[in-house]
Amino acid sequence: MSAWARRVHRGATSLGQAVASCGGAAPYPMRLEKVKFGVPLEQVCTAGQDLPAPLLVLVLKLNKEAPTKKDVFRAPGHQGNMKKLVHFLHQGRLVNLDHFSVYTIASVLKKFLRKLPGGIFGPALEDQLFQALAEISEMEERRERVQRLLSSLPLPAQRLLVLLFGTFRLVASSAEACRTGMTSEALGVSVAPSFFRSCVSEGKVARMEDVVRFKAATRVTQFLIDHFGVSNLFGRDNYEYYARLTGRVLKVEEDWVFAFRYPPDSLVPRKTSLEAERSWLQAEAQRWGLHHGQSTPALAQEGPCLVLEEAGLHQTPLLGPARSLSFLPLIKHMMAFIDQEANEKAEEVDAKAEEEFNIEKGRLVTEQRLKIIDYYTRREKQVELQRKIQSSNMLNQARLRVLKAGEDHIATVLEEAKRRLGDITRDQARYQALLQSMVLQALLQLLEQEVIVHCRPQDAGLLNLDTLSAKFKEATGREVKLSVEPSLASSSCGGVEMLSRRGKIRVCNTLESRLDMIALQLLPQIRTALFGRNPNRKFMD
């Protein structure tokens, strides 16, 4: 058993009976009171009005070490250590708090407060506290109202609150000197949801009412921290309880000063001190299996010179051989006891070093794993992007080839149509009528007085200019003078080109031009007839 655990056991009678069982052959011979999560505080305090000793030890450790820690009560603790500590508290097992950081202990305390059904204040008292700070503007009246509300709580809740807010006050007071960043406002934001359950959103999305209640809870928490020890806010008995447990000097409005210190040795009678030491040595001798003749009390009775030496009366004479031999078993047992204490301390140091090593190793492994995952994720995205680009390029190239093949096929069809236009000129009568209509159509487009008709040499004899002039005059009421020039190539399919007198206006009405115009207008129908309907097009031209 370590020296710290022995001191806790020796002071169990004054600290809420901290140890329920001392010694024995059970696997865990020394058990503490169990701290249950998720039950009312009155059920947690099984020993009347006293808080469980493990809970007190957690608060006292925070009271001692938290004021110098940065971001305490805001930074989260180690999740694995939190589960382990909660399990130990549930089982009532002794635990070495040196293995747990202040952040882990603070997170466990916040979890304990959050698990209290209805919170430590309760829904009704929470609303009254919110109203006290919102409706009362006078500071003295506000303090008195809050003091009455706090005094209405059960005694265990009052004691737990005075210990916690006393610790918060120490943390806030040392925030600037230690540069921890945990002012009263920061503490209010961090711990308010643990005290006031009504400000916690029930769903995943926070509502505006939840935000308003959270701000109100933060103001109440900051008010309790800033006014700790002012105007009897927590009550005289609770302040005495805080000073007695923490050993700190507490000033309340410069009128009360509470302090708790262990009395110096000069105030204890020498005889009483020796008797207490003799009783403890006798208990240790019985524990280590020493006989009565070898125990320290027997040595003290046989050798009063030892007591006189400690009292400073005179020097100790030399011991005889028999008396020197009687010291050997006790010295061996005490050396064994010291070795055991050293081994336990070494094991604690090794365990702590191993834990820190595992934490650092886990952090480095996790960091490298995240880097590797991020690297391969980026590479995977790049490969996927390259694949999509390549696939898109291939699809575009295939589409272009399909379009080019379709255009080539349409061009082939048009060439075949042009080749077949020559068959129209074989029927002279039909072609002559078509040629006369084409000339008249061009004249109606020009509406000029003098027009030159360009045609093939073989078509010059088919044109009756007088008949065309008469039809034009009949249609428009104008005179027109026509002249023929056989300037078109003989290899063309037929038709005419009409020019005005000055050659500035030209109308091409050959069979080839009419075929090109019709092909351009009917190109969608030609594509549909040749290749079918395109399933990717919603609207057709």
XYZ file of C-alpha atoms in Angstrom:
541
model
C 0.000 0.000 0.000
C 1.393 3.414 -0.987
C 1.943 6.209 1.514
C -0.943 8.221 0.021
C -3.389 5.323 0.401
C -2.216 4.723 3.983
C -2.862 8.362 4.878
C -6.349 8.182 3.374
C -7.126 5.050 5.412
C -5.774 6.526 8.625
C -8.009 9.594 8.153
C -11.101 7.648 7.147
C -13.004 8.441 10.315
C -12.873 12.174 9.614
C -13.422 12.065 5.832
C -16.845 10.511 5.540
C -15.597 7.015 6.389
C -13.500 6.964 3.216
C -12.480 3.322 3.517
C -15.137 0.675 3.958
C -12.737 -2.229 4.483
C -9.062 -2.234 5.440
C -7.016 -5.370 4.952
C -8.003 -8.935 4.206
C -7.274 -11.630 1.670
C -9.827 -10.518 -0.944
C -8.578 -9.595 -4.446
C -9.267 -5.923 -3.606
C -8.866 -5.806 0.170
C -9.413 -2.060 0.432
C -12.721 -0.820 -0.954
C -14.174 2.667 -1.094
C -17.751 3.808 -1.289
C -19.275 3.279 -4.707
C -20.068 6.332 -6.807
C -23.052 5.551 -9.006
C -23.717 7.515 -12.173
C -27.243 8.305 -13.320
C -28.959 8.159 -9.896
C -30.086 11.017 -7.608
C -27.417 12.548 -5.421
C -29.261 11.440 -2.258
C -28.822 7.801 -3.330
C -25.139 8.351 -4.057
C -24.619 9.623 -0.500
C -25.330 6.322 1.243
C -23.681 7.369 4.509
C -26.236 9.940 5.594
C -25.413 13.459 4.426
C -21.738 12.838 3.596
C -20.506 12.840 0.015
C -18.722 9.651 -1.122
C -15.020 9.727 -0.352
C -13.915 8.970 -3.960
C -15.951 11.937 -5.176
C -14.343 14.151 -2.531
C -10.879 12.960 -3.527
C -11.549 13.869 -7.179
C -12.720 17.363 -6.234
C -9.789 17.897 -3.859
C -7.278 16.870 -6.518
C -8.817 19.388 -8.895
C -8.819 22.008 -6.143
C -5.089 21.487 -5.742
C -3.868 21.097 -9.335
C -6.501 22.626 -11.632
C -5.687 26.337 -11.035
C -2.376 26.008 -12.918
C -3.620 23.875 -15.817
C -4.437 25.464 -19.160
C -7.961 24.990 -20.555
C -9.009 22.853 -17.588
C -12.756 21.999 -17.623
C -12.737 22.932 -21.324
C -10.264 20.497 -22.874
C -11.602 16.915 -22.987
C -9.955 14.095 -21.083
C -8.627 10.801 -22.400
C -11.643 8.674 -23.334
C -10.057 5.372 -22.345
C -8.925 6.680 -18.966
C -12.359 8.223 -18.395
C -14.048 4.856 -18.901
C -11.501 3.200 -16.618
C -11.958 5.772 -13.840
C -15.763 5.595 -14.081
C -15.535 1.810 -13.819
C -13.341 2.053 -10.710
C -15.792 4.503 -9.134
C -18.696 2.172 -9.893
C -16.869 -0.775 -8.329
C -15.605 1.171 -5.312
C -12.009 0.143 -5.982
C -8.984 2.050 -4.759
C -7.357 3.986 -7.566
C -4.111 5.896 -7.864
C -5.100 9.314 -9.185
C -1.516 10.002 -10.256
C -2.281 7.784 -13.267
C -5.042 10.133 -14.429
C -4.641 13.669 -15.720
C -6.517 16.657 -14.366
C -8.426 16.901 -17.651
C -9.646 13.311 -17.323
C -10.797 13.889 -13.724
C -12.566 17.128 -14.715
C -14.339 15.349 -17.578
C -15.452 12.535 -15.239
C -16.862 15.078 -12.753
C -18.746 16.871 -15.539
C -20.121 13.529 -16.696
C -21.243 12.721 -13.135
C -23.110 16.038 -12.952
C -24.706 15.533 -16.374
C -25.944 12.077 -15.379
C -27.822 13.374 -12.308
C -31.556 13.037 -13.078
C -32.914 16.543 -13.625
C -29.530 18.097 -12.844
C -28.148 19.063 -9.459
C -30.566 22.032 -9.170
C -33.704 20.528 -10.638
C -35.952 22.082 -13.323
C -37.941 24.299 -10.927
C -34.893 25.739 -9.155
C -33.159 26.326 -12.485
C -36.056 28.510 -13.661
C -36.003 30.432 -10.367
C -32.264 31.077 -10.703
C -32.746 32.313 -14.266
C -35.526 34.644 -13.111
C -33.443 35.945 -10.194
C -30.665 37.144 -12.502
C -33.019 38.378 -15.230
C -35.627 40.229 -13.155
C -33.673 41.569 -10.154
C -31.331 44.453 -10.920
C -30.239 45.313 -7.355
C -27.081 43.317 -6.565
C -27.738 42.817 -2.840
C -31.295 41.669 -3.440
C -30.092 39.354 -6.187
C -27.488 37.776 -3.855
C -30.063 37.246 -1.122
C -32.461 35.632 -3.573
C -29.776 33.263 -4.895
C -28.652 32.463 -1.318
C -32.210 31.470 -0.352
C -32.509 29.267 -3.425
C -29.180 27.540 -2.741
C -30.034 26.976 0.913
C -33.221 25.183 -0.147
C -31.160 22.417 -1.763
C -30.392 19.175 0.111
C -27.230 19.246 2.216
C -25.187 16.919 -0.091
C -25.970 19.158 -3.059
C -24.931 22.269 -1.098
C -21.628 20.694 -0.068
C -20.854 19.492 -3.576
C -21.668 22.923 -5.009
C -19.473 24.801 -2.516
C -16.540 22.484 -3.281
C -16.969 22.803 -7.044
C -17.540 26.550 -7.183
C -14.713 27.110 -4.718
C -12.482 25.236 -7.151
C -13.860 27.262 -10.060
C -13.115 30.442 -8.132
C -9.481 29.375 -7.660
C -9.158 28.549 -11.360
C -10.666 31.880 -12.416
C -8.496 33.840 -9.951
C -5.282 32.308 -11.302
C -6.295 32.517 -14.979
C -4.355 35.703 -15.654
C -1.288 34.865 -13.560
C -0.936 31.292 -14.873
C -2.224 32.151 -18.369
C -4.686 29.284 -18.349
C -7.374 31.170 -20.245
C -10.086 29.866 -17.895
C -11.774 33.022 -16.676
C -15.126 32.943 -14.937
C -16.820 33.549 -18.274
C -14.923 30.687 -19.952
C -15.722 28.399 -17.023
C -19.391 29.369 -17.241
C -19.536 28.404 -20.910
C -17.695 25.120 -20.277
C -19.506 23.802 -17.185
C -22.978 25.369 -17.432
C -24.474 22.427 -19.429
C -23.306 20.044 -16.681
C -25.198 21.942 -13.959
C -28.284 23.112 -15.861
C -29.932 20.301 -17.783
C -32.693 22.512 -19.181
C -30.229 24.379 -21.417
C -29.191 21.188 -23.221
C -30.946 20.603 -26.544
C -32.981 17.406 -26.706
C -32.625 16.983 -30.474
C -29.695 17.174 -32.833
C -30.533 20.731 -33.920
C -30.434 23.496 -31.305
C -33.468 25.733 -31.129
C -33.486 29.428 -30.322
C -35.000 28.703 -26.883
C -32.071 26.377 -26.125
C -29.583 29.108 -27.039
C -31.369 31.617 -24.780
C -31.426 29.170 -21.849
C -27.764 28.319 -22.399
C -26.837 32.008 -22.175
C -28.912 32.342 -19.007
C -27.223 29.267 -17.487
C -23.822 30.707 -18.377
C -24.679 33.980 -16.613
C -25.842 32.128 -13.482
C -22.672 30.017 -13.404
C -20.452 33.068 -13.868
C -22.383 34.887 -11.132
C -21.838 32.024 -8.664
C -18.111 31.935 -9.481
C -17.560 35.689 -9.250
C -19.541 36.032 -5.989
C -18.164 32.971 -4.219
C -17.457 34.046 -0.633
C -19.523 37.227 -0.981
C -22.526 38.048 1.224
C -22.933 34.553 2.666
C -23.892 33.203 -0.778
C -23.363 29.523 0.090
C -23.865 29.787 3.850
C -21.462 29.823 6.791
C -21.604 26.063 7.404
C -20.784 25.305 3.789
C -17.855 27.730 3.794
C -16.494 26.068 6.951
C -16.940 22.688 5.273
C -14.981 23.922 2.230
C -12.137 25.318 4.350
C -11.950 22.181 6.509
C -11.695 19.811 3.530
C -9.441 21.832 1.246
C -7.197 23.324 3.945
C -7.407 26.727 2.264
C -7.909 30.095 3.928
C -11.234 31.558 2.849
C -12.242 35.184 3.441
C -15.921 36.070 3.326
C -16.531 39.837 2.917
C -13.523 40.569 5.160
C -15.668 39.603 8.178
C -15.191 35.846 8.395
C -11.909 34.058 7.869
C -12.084 30.284 7.627
C -8.845 28.322 7.757
C -7.943 24.717 8.381
C -4.388 23.661 9.198
C -2.949 20.693 11.015
C -1.736 21.740 14.497
C 2.046 21.981 14.967
C 3.909 19.400 17.078
C 4.516 21.933 19.863
C 0.792 22.027 20.650
C 0.594 18.244 21.224
C 1.845 16.932 24.573
C 4.990 14.822 24.248
C 3.468 11.923 26.154
C 0.376 11.846 23.942
C 2.532 11.970 20.818
C 4.714 9.075 22.012
C 1.693 6.989 22.962
C 0.148 7.539 19.529
C 3.426 6.631 17.844
C 3.767 3.530 20.043
C 0.226 2.421 19.129
C 0.938 2.826 15.451
C 4.244 0.918 15.694
C 2.496 -1.884 17.585
C -0.138 -2.116 14.861
C 2.571 -2.246 12.208
C 4.429 -4.964 14.136
C 1.279 -7.076 14.363
C 0.679 -6.515 10.677
C 4.158 -7.767 9.763
C 3.925 -10.762 12.123
C 6.469 -9.671 14.786
C 6.469 -11.163 18.293
C 5.750 -9.011 21.278
C 9.371 -9.252 22.463
C 10.556 -7.945 19.090
C 8.001 -5.205 18.708
C 8.772 -1.537 19.026
C 6.679 -1.007 22.186
C 8.707 -3.682 23.975
C 11.937 -2.013 22.900
C 10.629 1.283 24.111
C 9.804 -0.239 27.505
C 13.133 -2.068 27.824
C 15.205 0.881 26.678
C 13.951 4.120 28.157
C 17.186 5.742 27.095
C 15.798 5.787 23.518
C 12.891 7.934 24.614
C 15.157 10.185 26.590
C 17.389 10.633 23.576
C 14.454 11.666 21.402
C 13.349 14.049 24.121
C 16.862 15.561 24.106
C 17.580 14.863 27.808
C 20.842 12.963 27.565
C 22.820 10.768 25.195
C 21.959 7.118 24.591
C 24.395 4.577 26.099
C 25.777 1.771 24.001
C 23.398 -1.158 23.621
C 24.414 -4.625 24.640
C 24.751 -7.550 22.200
C 21.375 -9.093 23.135
C 19.541 -5.820 22.744
C 21.303 -5.162 19.402
C 20.248 -8.594 18.125
C 16.640 -7.870 19.067
C 16.636 -4.976 16.600
C 17.594 -7.166 13.610
C 14.117 -8.630 12.792
C 12.497 -5.226 13.055
C 15.160 -3.647 10.846
C 14.762 -6.421 8.270
C 11.002 -6.002 8.211
C 11.269 -2.247 7.970
C 13.762 -2.579 5.116
C 11.392 -4.982 3.392
C 8.587 -2.501 3.906
C 10.706 0.305 2.428
C 11.650 -1.925 -0.513
C 7.995 -2.704 -1.102
C 7.114 0.983 -1.036
C 9.950 1.709 -3.470
C 8.833 -1.108 -5.776
C 5.268 0.169 -5.741
C 6.468 3.667 -6.546
C 8.676 2.309 -9.322
C 5.730 0.362 -10.722
C 3.632 3.506 -10.634
C 6.354 5.444 -12.454
C 6.741 2.647 -15.019
C 2.985 2.434 -15.523
C 2.717 6.184 -15.977
C 5.676 6.225 -18.369
C 4.197 3.328 -20.326
C 0.833 5.071 -20.486
C 2.427 8.293 -21.718
C 4.487 6.298 -24.214
C 1.387 4.495 -25.480
C -0.508 7.778 -25.741
C 2.317 9.427 -27.672
C 2.787 6.345 -29.834
C -0.936 6.211 -30.518
C -0.932 9.897 -31.400
C 1.980 9.504 -33.803
C 0.514 6.353 -35.351
C -2.865 8.035 -35.750
C -1.243 11.122 -37.250
C 0.761 9.075 -39.745
C -2.250 6.885 -40.513
C -4.333 9.972 -41.250
C -1.571 11.320 -43.479
C -1.370 8.024 -45.378
C -5.149 7.843 -45.696
C -5.249 11.444 -46.896
C -2.440 10.801 -49.401
C -4.090 7.712 -50.874
C -7.487 9.401 -50.846
C -6.061 12.246 -52.897
C -4.328 9.769 -55.206
C -7.549 7.803 -55.579
C -9.429 10.981 -56.450
C -6.756 11.927 -58.974
C -6.879 8.483 -60.591
C -10.671 8.606 -60.666
C -10.534 12.076 -62.204
C -8.009 10.943 -64.829
C -10.176 7.922 -65.603
C -13.237 10.108 -66.041
C -11.302 12.535 -68.250
C -9.954 9.691 -70.375
C -13.392 8.106 -70.637
C -14.921 11.452 -71.572
C -12.253 12.026 -74.225
C -12.826 8.586 -75.687
C -16.589 9.134 -75.737
C -16.138 12.512 -77.405
C -13.817 11.036 -80.008
C -16.307 8.254 -80.670
C -19.134 10.783 -81.004
C -17.033 12.871 -83.380
C -16.296 9.802 -85.499
C -19.979 8.920 -85.573
C -20.914 12.473 -86.541
C -18.232 12.570 -89.227
C -19.399 9.246 -90.628
C -22.978 10.540 -90.668
C -21.956 13.748 -92.442
C -19.946 11.755 -94.961
C -22.922 9.519 -95.615
C -25.243 12.524 -96.041
C -22.726 14.091 -98.438
C -22.670 10.849 -100.414
C -26.466 10.869 -100.581
C -26.468 14.481 -101.807
C -23.871 13.655 -104.452
C -26.056 10.808 -105.602
C -29.033 13.194 -105.713
C -27.015 15.682 -107.799
C -26.034 12.922 -110.148
C -29.674 12.040 -110.631
C -30.622 15.663 -111.374
C -29.321 15.164 -114.885
C -32.174 12.773 -115.566
C -34.623 15.703 -115.434
C -33.232 17.239 -118.657
C -33.901 14.098 -120.655
C -37.609 14.916 -120.863
C -37.456 18.117 -122.988
C -41.069 19.156 -122.588
C -41.067 18.732 -118.848
C -37.669 20.390 -118.441
C -38.709 23.352 -120.683
C -41.772 24.004 -118.515
C -39.613 23.750 -115.365
C -37.033 26.108 -116.864
C -39.717 28.704 -117.810
C -41.091 28.558 -114.228
C -37.623 28.982 -112.724
C -36.964 32.104 -114.894
C -40.357 33.605 -113.982
C -39.692 32.924 -110.272
C -36.342 34.709 -110.477
C -37.949 37.684 -112.301
C -40.511 38.044 -109.535
C -37.694 38.130 -107.004
C -35.680 40.777 -108.904
C -38.502 43.074 -110.137
C -36.026 44.847 -112.434
C -36.632 46.429 -115.882
C -33.614 44.808 -117.503
C -32.489 41.305 -116.558
C -29.771 39.053 -117.990
C -30.527 35.334 -118.027
C -27.473 33.020 -117.734
C -28.115 29.425 -118.776
C -26.434 26.438 -120.333
C -25.731 26.659 -124.076
C -28.080 23.770 -124.740
C -30.884 25.493 -122.792
C -30.807 28.806 -124.738
C -33.250 27.536 -127.342
C -35.746 26.407 -124.723
C -36.341 29.907 -123.365
C -39.230 31.917 -124.907
C -38.441 35.459 -123.771
C -41.629 37.042 -125.140
C -43.827 34.583 -123.299
C -41.878 35.158 -120.084
C -42.152 38.969 -120.464
C -45.905 38.708 -121.008
C -46.387 36.494 -117.937
C -44.280 38.876 -115.829
C -46.311 41.894 -117.033
C -49.525 40.017 -116.340
C -48.349 39.196 -112.803
C -46.787 42.559 -111.892
C -48.022 45.084 -114.475
C -44.429 46.023 -115.336
C -42.378 45.754 -118.486
C -39.147 43.800 -118.478
C -36.400 43.469 -121.051
C -34.754 40.051 -121.107
C -31.475 38.976 -122.677
C -29.908 35.516 -122.685
C -26.231 34.656 -122.158
C -25.313 30.927 -122.325
C -22.509 31.267 -119.747
C -23.269 28.317 -117.458
C -21.228 25.165 -117.775
C -22.642 22.527 -120.029
C -21.844 19.882 -117.405
C -24.174 21.456 -114.858
C -27.539 19.905 -114.203
C -29.571 22.847 -115.471
C -31.419 25.918 -114.336
C -30.631 29.621 -114.652
C -28.856 32.498 -112.931
C -30.498 35.935 -113.155
C -28.611 39.242 -112.907
C -29.883 42.792 -112.852
C -28.761 45.324 -115.411
C -25.798 46.513 -113.454
C -24.930 43.059 -112.098
C -25.375 44.062 -108.484
C -28.271 41.683 -107.787
C -27.911 38.007 -108.545
C -30.452 35.226 -108.162
C -29.124 31.686 -108.493
C -31.953 29.356 -109.466
C -30.047 26.358 -110.777
C -31.000 22.809 -110.007
C -27.862 22.363 -107.864
C -28.596 25.457 -105.733
C -32.210 24.390 -105.269
C -31.014 20.931 -104.186
C -28.579 22.465 -101.670
C -31.311 24.690 -100.242
C -33.735 21.797 -99.918
C -31.032 19.599 -98.357
C -30.257 22.298 -95.777
C -33.922 22.705 -94.868
C -34.638 18.984 -94.726
C -31.368 17.962 -93.033
C -33.079 16.821 -89.735
C -35.572 14.721 -91.670
C -32.734 13.310 -93.763
C -30.804 12.339 -90.605
C -33.893 10.716 -89.096
C -34.588 8.832 -92.304
C -30.996 7.629 -92.588
C -29.997 6.967 -88.934
C -33.233 6.905 -86.969
C -34.387 9.110 -84.086
C -31.665 10.223 -81.609
C -32.688 8.967 -78.108
C -30.555 11.648 -76.388
C -32.470 14.553 -77.908
C -35.609 15.715 -76.150
C -36.669 18.244 -78.806
C -36.332 17.877 -82.554
C -35.630 20.740 -84.972
